[in-house]
RNA sequence: GCCGCCGUAGUAUAGCCCGGUUUAGUAUGCGGGCCUGUCGAGCCCGUGACCCGGGUUCAAAUCCCGGCGGCGGCGCCA
């Protein structure tokens, strides 16, 4: 077996040389042990190898596994591919601390460390699990445009781009497009970037983030959509727990086993609950971050780590959510994970006239949405869907303190490089 | 948009409040030496830093102003 990777640590004790190599085949380090009498052929070469060297080796696991840091190999063949020109700017052996800022600058290099590598691999696992779930459940993967015309959704502010002679924007959500496709597909999903031009600087916001979006038609109620979302999230989390044990262990995370259904809370119940705890909540607005976190604490005490909040007031939602008969509440829901909103969705308004009315009610001009509205003229079934934030989900699964840790190359208020 | 805190070697930090006692300390890295497999190895020697500009002062890493950069809180947002 041939393994390739980078030397993250080199130790010499007496005449024994030890190289710890980070390979992409595992988050566990490979420990290469060289003794002068046994490894005459490579000994001189290895003595010359610096931390950071890219190499491949062939060998077999040693009988005596003395190392506590990885799997020991007896090397039979060694190929050196590249040596570092300078000492590495950050410690890939995990001994010297590194600040988040520096960590983000050198993420591509630090990913040689087991912990950083583990985060990247688990993120990859989330995507893999999501695809598996959707493909097994009759969803078709779609791709909608990321360069869009104005007025996609209201809400978050958009990044402007010059599109030849027209102004255009980076898509903040595939919302309108995935809905339009319910005119021809029963179930669709998309794994996509979201671009949001909000000037936030918080541990839970990014200006470029990724989402898992789904939309399904022919539903009988918003429950159908919530069921898809909870099954998806449970599938992802359980998949990661099962298939990424080493990675989770490396990060010191206890694998989580989720069962469905998740707890459902009505928005009005949440308001009452929080008020009884002395939290100031407005009944016609979305919950504040503080209120969300507080609710997370209350729910965690009852062992409900994931829970839905259903029935947000119309005054706090986007125009496309279906309103209840009372006109006050909607079929919009959020899915929170330990006090953080990781997904939101709901049943949409599929009736053309009602949708036009809703746009007007929100002070939007239906003419600007004619491309979207037209999709509701020719047999649009009742439908709903959701958007699930990948970084937020990853953050919560891994107990990351800052959402920036969940992305390799961060785009936030001030970071455009690397 | 409003507000707060921070900015010292490659990395991470002490010193800053109370200016001079600092050739700016420590750890780690890096270079060299020692050590019969270390595992945050150890021991010895060496290396290297006060974000930028202006001001106050006999004297500024330390105080003041501005800029740039980082982190966070509120708002907004997923």
Coordinates of C-alpha atoms (C1' of nucleotides) in Angstrom, one line a residue:
Chain A
X1 CA 0.0 0.0 0.0
X2 CA 1.3 3.4 -0.9
X3 CA 0.5 6.5 1.2
X4 CA 1.2 10.1 0.4
X5 CA 1.2 13.1 2.6
X6 CA 3.2 15.7 4.5
X7 CA 5.5 15.5 7.4
X8 CA 3.9 17.3 10.3
X9 CA 6.5 16.5 13.0
X10 CA 10.0 15.1 13.2
X11 CA 11.6 13.8 16.3
X12 CA 15.0 12.3 16.9
X13 CA 15.6 10.4 20.1
X14 CA 19.0 9.0 20.3
X15 CA 19.6 7.4 16.9
X16 CA 15.9 6.7 16.2
X17 CA 14.2 9.1 13.8
X18 CA 10.5 9.5 13.8
X19 CA 8.4 11.2 11.1
X20 CA 4.7 11.9 11.6
X21 CA 3.0 12.1 8.3
X22 CA -0.5 13.4 7.6
X23 CA -2.0 11.5 4.7
X24 CA -5.4 12.2 3.1
X25 CA -6.5 8.5 3.5
X26 CA -7.2 9.0 7.2
X27 CA -7.3 11.7 9.8
X28 CA -5.0 9.5 11.9
X29 CA -1.3 10.3 11.4
X30 CA 1.1 7.8 10.0
X31 CA 4.2 7.4 12.2
X32 CA 7.3 6.4 10.3
X33 CA 10.1 5.0 12.4
X34 CA 13.7 4.8 11.2
X35 CA 16.6 3.1 12.9
X36 CA 20.1 3.4 11.5
X37 CA 20.8 -0.3 11.5
X38 CA 17.5 -1.5 10.0
X39 CA 16.8 1.4 7.6
X40 CA 20.3 2.0 6.3
X41 CA 19.0 2.8 2.9
X42 CA 16.8 5.8 3.9
X43 CA 18.4 6.9 7.1
X44 CA 20.5 9.6 5.6
X45 CA 17.6 10.8 3.5
X46 CA 15.3 11.0 6.4
X47 CA 17.7 12.9 8.5
X48 CA 17.5 15.6 5.9
X49 CA 13.7 15.7 5.8
X50 CA 12.1 18.8 7.3
X51 CA 8.6 19.3 8.6
X52 CA 6.5 20.2 5.7
X53 CA 8.0 17.8 3.2
X54 CA 5.7 16.1 0.7
X55 CA 6.4 12.4 0.4
X56 CA 5.0 9.0 -0.4
X57 CA 5.9 5.8 1.3
X58 CA 5.2 2.1 1.0
X59 CA 5.4 -0.1 4.0
X60 CA 3.4 -2.1 6.5
X61 CA 2.0 -1.4 9.9
X62 CA 4.7 -2.2 12.5
X63 CA 4.2 -5.1 14.9
X64 CA 5.1 -3.0 17.8
X65 CA 2.7 0.0 17.9
X66 CA 4.4 2.2 20.4
X67 CA 3.2 5.6 19.2
X68 CA 0.2 7.2 20.9
X69 CA -0.3 9.7 18.0
X70 CA -0.9 7.5 15.0
X71 CA -0.4 4.3 13.2
X72 CA 3.3 3.1 13.0
X73 CA 4.7 1.9 9.8
X74 CA 7.9 0.1 8.8
X75 CA 8.9 1.8 5.6
X76 CA 10.1 -0.2 2.6
X77 CA 10.1 2.5 0.0
X78 CA 10.3 6.3 0.3
X79 CA 9.9 9.0 -2.3
X80 CA 10.4 12.6 -1.5
X81 CA 8.3 14.9 -3.7
X82 CA 8.8 18.4 -2.4
X83 CA 10.7 20.1 0.4
X84 CA 9.5 23.3 2.0
X85 CA 11.4 26.4 1.0
X86 CA 10.9 28.0 4.4
X87 CA 9.8 26.8 7.8
X88 CA 6.0 26.6 7.9
X89 CA 4.2 29.8 9.2
X90 CA 1.9 27.8 11.4
X91 CA 2.4 24.6 13.5
X92 CA 0.8 21.6 11.8
X93 CA 1.7 19.3 14.7
X94 CA -0.8 21.1 17.0
X95 CA 1.6 22.2 19.7
X96 CA 1.7 26.0 19.2
X97 CA -1.7 27.7 19.5
X98 CA -3.0 29.7 16.6
X99 CA -5.6 32.5 16.5
X100 CA -8.7 32.2 14.4
X101 CA -7.5 35.0 12.1
X102 CA -4.2 33.2 11.4
X103 CA -6.0 29.9 11.2
X104 CA -8.2 31.2 8.4
X105 CA -5.3 32.6 6.5
X106 CA -3.5 29.3 6.5
X107 CA -6.5 26.9 6.5
X108 CA -5.2 25.1 3.3
X109 CA -2.0 24.4 5.2
X110 CA -3.4 23.7 8.6
X111 CA -5.7 21.1 7.0
X112 CA -2.7 18.8 7.4
X113 CA -3.6 18.7 11.1
X114 CA -6.0 15.9 12.0
X115 CA -8.5 18.3 13.6
X116 CA -8.7 20.7 10.7
X117 CA -8.8 17.8 8.3
X118 CA -11.6 16.2 10.3
X119 CA -13.8 19.3 9.9
X120 CA -13.3 19.3 6.1
X121 CA -14.0 15.6 5.8
X122 CA -17.2 15.8 7.9
X123 CA -18.4 18.7 5.8
X124 CA -17.9 16.5 2.8
X125 CA -19.8 13.8 4.6
X126 CA -22.8 16.1 5.2
X127 CA -23.1 16.7 1.5
X128 CA -22.7 13.1 0.6
X129 CA -25.4 12.1 3.1
X130 CA -27.7 14.8 1.8
X131 CA -27.4 13.6 -1.7
X132 CA -28.0 10.0 -0.6
X133 CA -31.1 11.0 1.2
X134 CA -32.6 13.0 -1.6
X135 CA -31.7 10.5 -4.3
X136 CA -33.3 7.7 -2.3
X137 CA -36.4 9.8 -1.9
X138 CA -37.2 10.8 -5.4
X139 CA -35.7 14.3 -5.5
X140 CA -34.0 15.6 -8.6
X141 CA -30.9 17.7 -8.2
X142 CA -31.1 21.0 -9.9
X143 CA -28.9 24.1 -10.4
X144 CA -30.5 27.5 -10.5
X145 CA -28.7 30.8 -11.5
X146 CA -26.4 32.6 -9.1
X147 CA -26.5 35.8 -11.1
X148 CA -30.0 37.1 -10.9
X149 CA -32.1 40.2 -11.6
X150 CA -33.2 42.6 -8.9
X151 CA -35.8 41.9 -6.3
X152 CA -35.5 38.2 -5.8
X153 CA -36.8 38.1 -2.3
X154 CA -36.5 41.3 -0.3
X155 CA -34.9 40.5 3.1
X156 CA -31.1 40.3 3.0
X157 CA -29.3 42.8 0.9
X158 CA -27.7 41.7 -2.3
X159 CA -24.3 42.0 -3.9
X160 CA -24.5 44.0 -7.1
X161 CA -22.6 42.8 -10.2
X162 CA -22.3 44.3 -13.6
X163 CA -23.9 42.0 -16.2
X164 CA -23.0 43.5 -19.5
X165 CA -25.4 46.5 -20.0
X166 CA -27.6 45.5 -17.0
X167 CA -27.3 45.6 -13.2
X168 CA -27.5 42.1 -11.7
X169 CA -27.1 40.6 -8.2
X170 CA -25.6 37.5 -6.7
X171 CA -28.3 35.2 -5.6
X172 CA -29.2 35.2 -1.9
X173 CA -31.3 32.1 -2.2
X174 CA -32.6 29.7 -4.9
X175 CA -36.1 30.3 -3.5
X176 CA -38.0 31.6 -6.4
X177 CA -36.4 29.3 -9.0
X178 CA -36.8 26.1 -7.1
X179 CA -40.5 27.0 -6.6
X180 CA -40.9 27.6 -10.3
X181 CA -39.6 24.1 -11.0
X182 CA -42.5 22.7 -9.0
X183 CA -44.4 23.5 -12.2
X184 CA -42.6 20.5 -13.7
X185 CA -41.0 18.4 -11.0
X186 CA -42.6 16.9 -7.9
X187 CA -39.4 17.2 -5.8
X188 CA -36.2 19.1 -6.4
X189 CA -33.1 19.9 -4.3
X190 CA -30.1 22.0 -4.8
X191 CA -26.8 22.3 -2.9
X192 CA -25.8 25.9 -3.5
X193 CA -24.0 29.0 -2.3
X194 CA -26.0 31.9 -0.8
X195 CA -24.6 35.4 -1.1
X196 CA -25.7 38.0 1.5
X197 CA -24.4 41.5 1.6
X198 CA -25.3 42.1 5.3
X199 CA -22.5 43.8 7.1
X200 CA -22.4 41.5 10.1
X201 CA -19.5 40.5 12.2
X202 CA -20.8 37.7 14.3
X203 CA -19.8 34.1 15.1
X204 CA -22.8 32.8 13.1
X205 CA -22.9 34.8 9.8
X206 CA -21.0 34.6 6.6
X207 CA -21.4 36.6 3.4
X208 CA -20.9 33.5 1.3
X209 CA -22.4 30.4 2.7
X210 CA -23.8 27.1 1.4
X211 CA -27.2 25.7 1.7
X212 CA -29.1 22.5 1.1
X213 CA -32.4 23.6 -0.5
X214 CA -35.3 21.4 -1.3
X215 CA -38.8 22.0 -2.6
X216 CA -41.6 19.5 -3.0
X217 CA -45.0 19.6 -4.6
X218 CA -48.3 17.8 -4.1
X219 CA -48.1 18.1 -0.3
X220 CA -51.1 17.9 1.9
X221 CA -49.8 20.2 4.6
X222 CA -46.6 21.9 5.9
X223 CA -46.1 18.7 7.9
X224 CA -44.9 17.0 4.8
X225 CA -42.1 19.5 4.4
X226 CA -41.1 19.3 8.0
X227 CA -41.0 15.6 7.8
X228 CA -38.6 15.7 4.8
X229 CA -36.4 18.2 6.7
X230 CA -36.2 16.3 9.9
X231 CA -35.6 13.0 8.2
X232 CA -32.9 14.7 6.1
X233 CA -31.2 16.2 9.1
X234 CA -31.4 13.0 11.1
X235 CA -30.0 11.1 8.2
X236 CA -27.1 13.4 7.9
X237 CA -26.3 13.5 11.6
X238 CA -26.6 9.8 12.0
X239 CA -24.6 9.2 8.8
X240 CA -21.8 11.4 10.1
X241 CA -21.9 9.7 13.5
X242 CA -21.6 6.3 11.8
X243 CA -19.1 7.0 9.1
X244 CA -16.9 9.6 10.6
X245 CA -16.0 8.2 14.0
X246 CA -12.3 8.8 13.8
X247 CA -13.0 12.4 12.7
X248 CA -15.4 13.0 15.6
X249 CA -13.0 11.4 18.0
X250 CA -10.3 13.7 16.8
X251 CA -12.5 16.7 17.5
X252 CA -13.6 15.3 20.9
X253 CA -17.2 15.1 19.8
X254 CA -19.6 12.5 21.1
X255 CA -21.5 11.0 18.1
X256 CA -25.1 12.1 18.1
X257 CA -28.0 9.7 17.3
X258 CA -31.1 11.5 16.2
X259 CA -34.6 10.1 16.1
X260 CA -37.6 11.7 14.4
X261 CA -40.0 13.4 14.8
X262 CA -38.4 16.5 16.3
X263 CA -40.3 18.5 18.8
X264 CA -42.7 21.1 17.2
X265 CA -43.4 24.3 19.0
X266 CA -45.9 26.9 17.8
X267 CA -44.6 30.4 17.6
X268 CA -47.2 31.6 20.0
X269 CA -46.1 28.9 22.5
X270 CA -42.5 30.0 22.1
X271 CA -43.6 33.6 22.9
X272 CA -45.4 32.5 26.1
X273 CA -42.6 30.2 27.1
X274 CA -39.9 32.9 26.7
X275 CA -42.0 35.5 28.4
X276 CA -42.5 33.2 31.4
X277 CA -38.7 33.1 31.6
X278 CA -38.6 36.8 31.6
X279 CA -37.4 37.2 28.0
X280 CA -38.8 40.2 26.2
X281 CA -40.4 38.9 23.0
X282 CA -42.6 40.7 20.4
X283 CA -45.5 38.6 19.1
X284 CA -45.4 40.1 15.6
X285 CA -41.6 39.9 15.0
X286 CA -39.1 37.2 14.4
X287 CA -37.2 36.0 17.5
X288 CA -34.0 37.9 18.4
X289 CA -30.7 36.0 18.6
X290 CA -30.9 36.3 22.4
X291 CA -34.4 34.8 22.5
X292 CA -33.3 32.0 20.2
X293 CA -30.4 31.2 22.4
X294 CA -32.5 31.3 25.5
X295 CA -35.0 29.0 23.9
X296 CA -32.1 26.7 23.0
X297 CA -31.1 26.5 26.6
X298 CA -34.7 25.7 27.7
X299 CA -35.1 23.0 25.1
X300 CA -31.7 21.5 25.8
X301 CA -32.6 20.9 29.4
X302 CA -35.5 18.8 28.1
X303 CA -33.1 17.0 25.8
X304 CA -34.6 18.5 22.7
X305 CA -31.6 19.6 20.8
X306 CA -33.4 20.0 17.5
X307 CA -36.9 21.5 17.4
X308 CA -39.2 23.3 15.0
X309 CA -40.8 26.6 15.6
X310 CA -44.0 26.7 13.4
X311 CA -46.4 29.4 12.5
X312 CA -44.5 32.7 12.3
X313 CA -46.5 35.8 12.1
X314 CA -47.1 37.2 8.6
X315 CA -45.6 40.5 9.6
X316 CA -42.2 38.8 10.0
X317 CA -42.1 36.6 7.0
X318 CA -41.4 36.8 3.2
X319 CA -44.3 37.2 0.8
X320 CA -44.3 33.6 -0.5
X321 CA -45.3 31.8 2.7
X322 CA -48.9 30.6 2.9
X323 CA -51.0 32.6 5.3
X324 CA -53.4 30.9 7.7
X325 CA -57.1 31.8 7.4
X326 CA -56.7 34.3 10.2
X327 CA -54.3 36.3 8.1
X328 CA -52.1 36.8 11.1
X329 CA -50.0 33.6 11.1
X330 CA -48.2 31.7 8.3
X331 CA -47.0 28.2 7.6
X332 CA -43.4 29.3 7.9
X333 CA -41.2 27.3 10.2
X334 CA -37.6 27.4 11.5
X335 CA -35.6 24.4 12.5
X336 CA -33.3 25.3 15.5
X337 CA -30.3 23.3 16.7
X338 CA -29.3 24.2 20.2
X339 CA -30.5 27.7 20.0
X340 CA -29.4 28.5 16.4
X341 CA -31.6 28.6 13.4
X342 CA -30.1 26.1 11.0
X343 CA -33.0 25.9 8.5
X344 CA -36.2 27.7 7.6
X345 CA -39.0 26.8 5.3
X346 CA -42.6 26.3 5.0
X347 CA -45.6 25.8 2.8
X348 CA -45.8 28.3 0.0
X349 CA -48.7 30.2 -1.5
X350 CA -49.4 28.4 -4.7
X351 CA -52.6 30.2 -5.7
X352 CA -51.9 32.9 -8.2
X353 CA -54.4 35.5 -7.0
X354 CA -53.4 35.1 -3.4
X355 CA -49.7 35.4 -4.3
X356 CA -50.3 38.7 -6.2
X357 CA -52.2 39.9 -3.1
X358 CA -49.4 38.9 -0.8
X359 CA -46.8 40.8 -2.9
X360 CA -48.9 43.9 -2.8
X361 CA -49.4 43.4 0.9
X362 CA -45.7 43.4 1.4
X363 CA -45.3 46.6 -0.6
X364 CA -43.7 44.8 -3.6
X365 CA -44.6 45.4 -7.2
X366 CA -46.0 42.2 -8.8
X367 CA -44.6 43.4 -12.2
X368 CA -41.1 42.9 -10.9
X369 CA -42.0 39.3 -10.2
X370 CA -43.8 38.5 -13.5
X371 CA -41.2 35.8 -14.5
X372 CA -42.0 34.1 -11.2
X373 CA -45.7 34.6 -11.1
X374 CA -46.2 33.1 -14.5
X375 CA -45.1 29.8 -13.1
X376 CA -48.2 29.8 -10.9
X377 CA -50.7 30.1 -13.8
X378 CA -50.5 26.6 -15.3
X379 CA -51.2 24.1 -12.6
X380 CA -49.0 24.8 -9.7
X381 CA -49.6 22.2 -7.0
X382 CA -49.5 23.0 -3.3
X383 CA -45.9 22.9 -2.3
X384 CA -43.3 23.8 0.2
X385 CA -39.6 23.5 1.0
X386 CA -36.7 24.7 3.0
X387 CA -33.2 25.9 3.0
X388 CA -30.7 24.3 5.4
X389 CA -27.4 26.2 6.2
X390 CA -24.5 23.8 5.8
X391 CA -22.1 25.8 7.9
X392 CA -24.6 26.2 10.7
X393 CA -25.4 22.5 10.7
X394 CA -21.7 21.6 10.7
X395 CA -21.1 24.2 13.4
X396 CA -23.7 22.7 15.7
X397 CA -22.7 19.0 15.0
X398 CA -19.1 19.8 15.9
X399 CA -19.8 22.4 18.6
X400 CA -17.7 25.0 16.7
X401 CA -17.5 28.3 18.4
X402 CA -17.3 30.3 15.2
X403 CA -19.1 29.6 11.9
X404 CA -15.9 30.6 10.1
X405 CA -14.3 27.4 11.3
X406 CA -16.9 25.5 9.2
X407 CA -15.6 26.9 5.8
X408 CA -12.2 26.5 4.3
X409 CA -12.0 29.9 2.6
X410 CA -14.1 32.4 4.5
X411 CA -16.0 35.3 2.9
X412 CA -17.1 37.6 5.7
X413 CA -17.3 41.3 6.2
X414 CA -13.6 41.9 5.5
X415 CA -12.2 38.7 4.3
X416 CA -11.8 38.4 0.5
X417 CA -8.4 36.7 0.6
X418 CA -7.5 33.8 0.5
Chain B
rG1 C1' -26.0 51.7 10.7
rC2 C1' -24.7 52.1 16.1
rC3 C1' -21.4 50.4 20.2
rG4 C1' -17.3 47.9 22.9
rC5 C1' -12.6 45.4 23.2
rC6 C1' -8.0 44.2 21.0
rG7 C1' -3.2 44.8 17.6
rU8 C1' 4.3 42.9 20.8
rA9 C1' 9.4 37.8 16.9
rG10 C1' 7.1 32.6 12.0
rU11 C1' 3.2 31.3 15.8
rA12 C1' 1.0 32.2 20.7
rU13 C1' 1.6 35.4 24.7
rA14 C1' 3.8 38.8 29.3
rG15 C1' 4.8 43.9 30.0
rC16 C1' 0.6 48.8 28.9
rC17 C1' -3.8 50.8 34.0
rC18 C1' 0.7 53.5 37.5
rG19 C1' 5.9 56.5 30.9
rG20 C1' 12.3 55.8 32.8
rU21 C1' 14.2 49.9 36.7
rU22 C1' 13.7 46.6 29.3
rU23 C1' 20.1 45.0 26.0
rA24 C1' 11.1 44.2 25.7
rG25 C1' 10.3 38.6 29.3
rU26 C1' 8.2 33.5 28.3
rA27 C1' 6.6 29.3 25.3
rU28 C1' 6.7 27.2 20.7
rG29 C1' 9.1 27.2 15.9
rC30 C1' 13.8 27.7 13.4
rG31 C1' 19.7 26.8 13.4
rG32 C1' 23.5 24.1 16.3
rG33 C1' 24.9 20.4 20.2
rC34 C1' 23.5 16.3 23.5
rC35 C1' 20.1 12.1 24.4
rU36 C1' 19.4 3.6 23.1
rG37 C1' 11.6 5.3 20.7
rU38 C1' 9.6 10.4 21.5
rC39 C1' 4.4 11.2 21.9
rG40 C1' 2.8 18.8 24.5
rA41 C1' 9.9 14.3 24.8
rG42 C1' 13.9 16.4 27.6
rC43 C1' 18.6 19.3 28.5
rC44 C1' 22.3 23.2 26.7
rC45 C1' 23.6 27.3 23.2
rG46 C1' 21.9 30.6 19.4
rU47 C1' 18.0 33.3 16.4
rG48 C1' 14.0 36.7 16.0
rA49 C1' 9.0 41.4 17.7
rC50 C1' 6.4 46.7 20.1
rC51 C1' 0.4 47.7 13.2
rC52 C1' 1.1 52.7 10.6
rG53 C1' 1.2 58.1 11.0
rG54 C1' 1.0 62.3 14.1
rG55 C1' 1.1 64.5 19.1
rU56 C1' 2.3 65.1 24.6
rU57 C1' 7.1 64.5 27.3
rC58 C1' 13.8 65.3 29.1
rA59 C1' 11.9 60.2 28.1
rA60 C1' 6.4 56.3 24.8
rA61 C1' 5.3 49.2 23.6
rU62 C1' 3.0 52.0 27.7
rC63 C1' -0.7 58.4 27.5
rC64 C1' -3.6 61.3 23.5
rC65 C1' -5.5 61.8 18.2
rG66 C1' -6.2 59.7 13.3
rG67 C1' -5.7 55.6 10.0
rC68 C1' -5.5 50.5 8.9
rG69 C1' -6.4 45.5 10.7
rG70 C1' -8.8 41.7 14.0
rC71 C1' -12.8 40.0 17.4
rG72 C1' -17.5 40.6 19.5
rG73 C1' -22.6 42.9 21.0
rC74 C1' -27.1 45.4 19.0
rG75 C1' -29.9 46.0 14.5
rC76 C1' -30.7 43.4 10.1
rC77 C1' -30.2 38.4 8.5
rA78 C1' -29.9 32.0 7.6

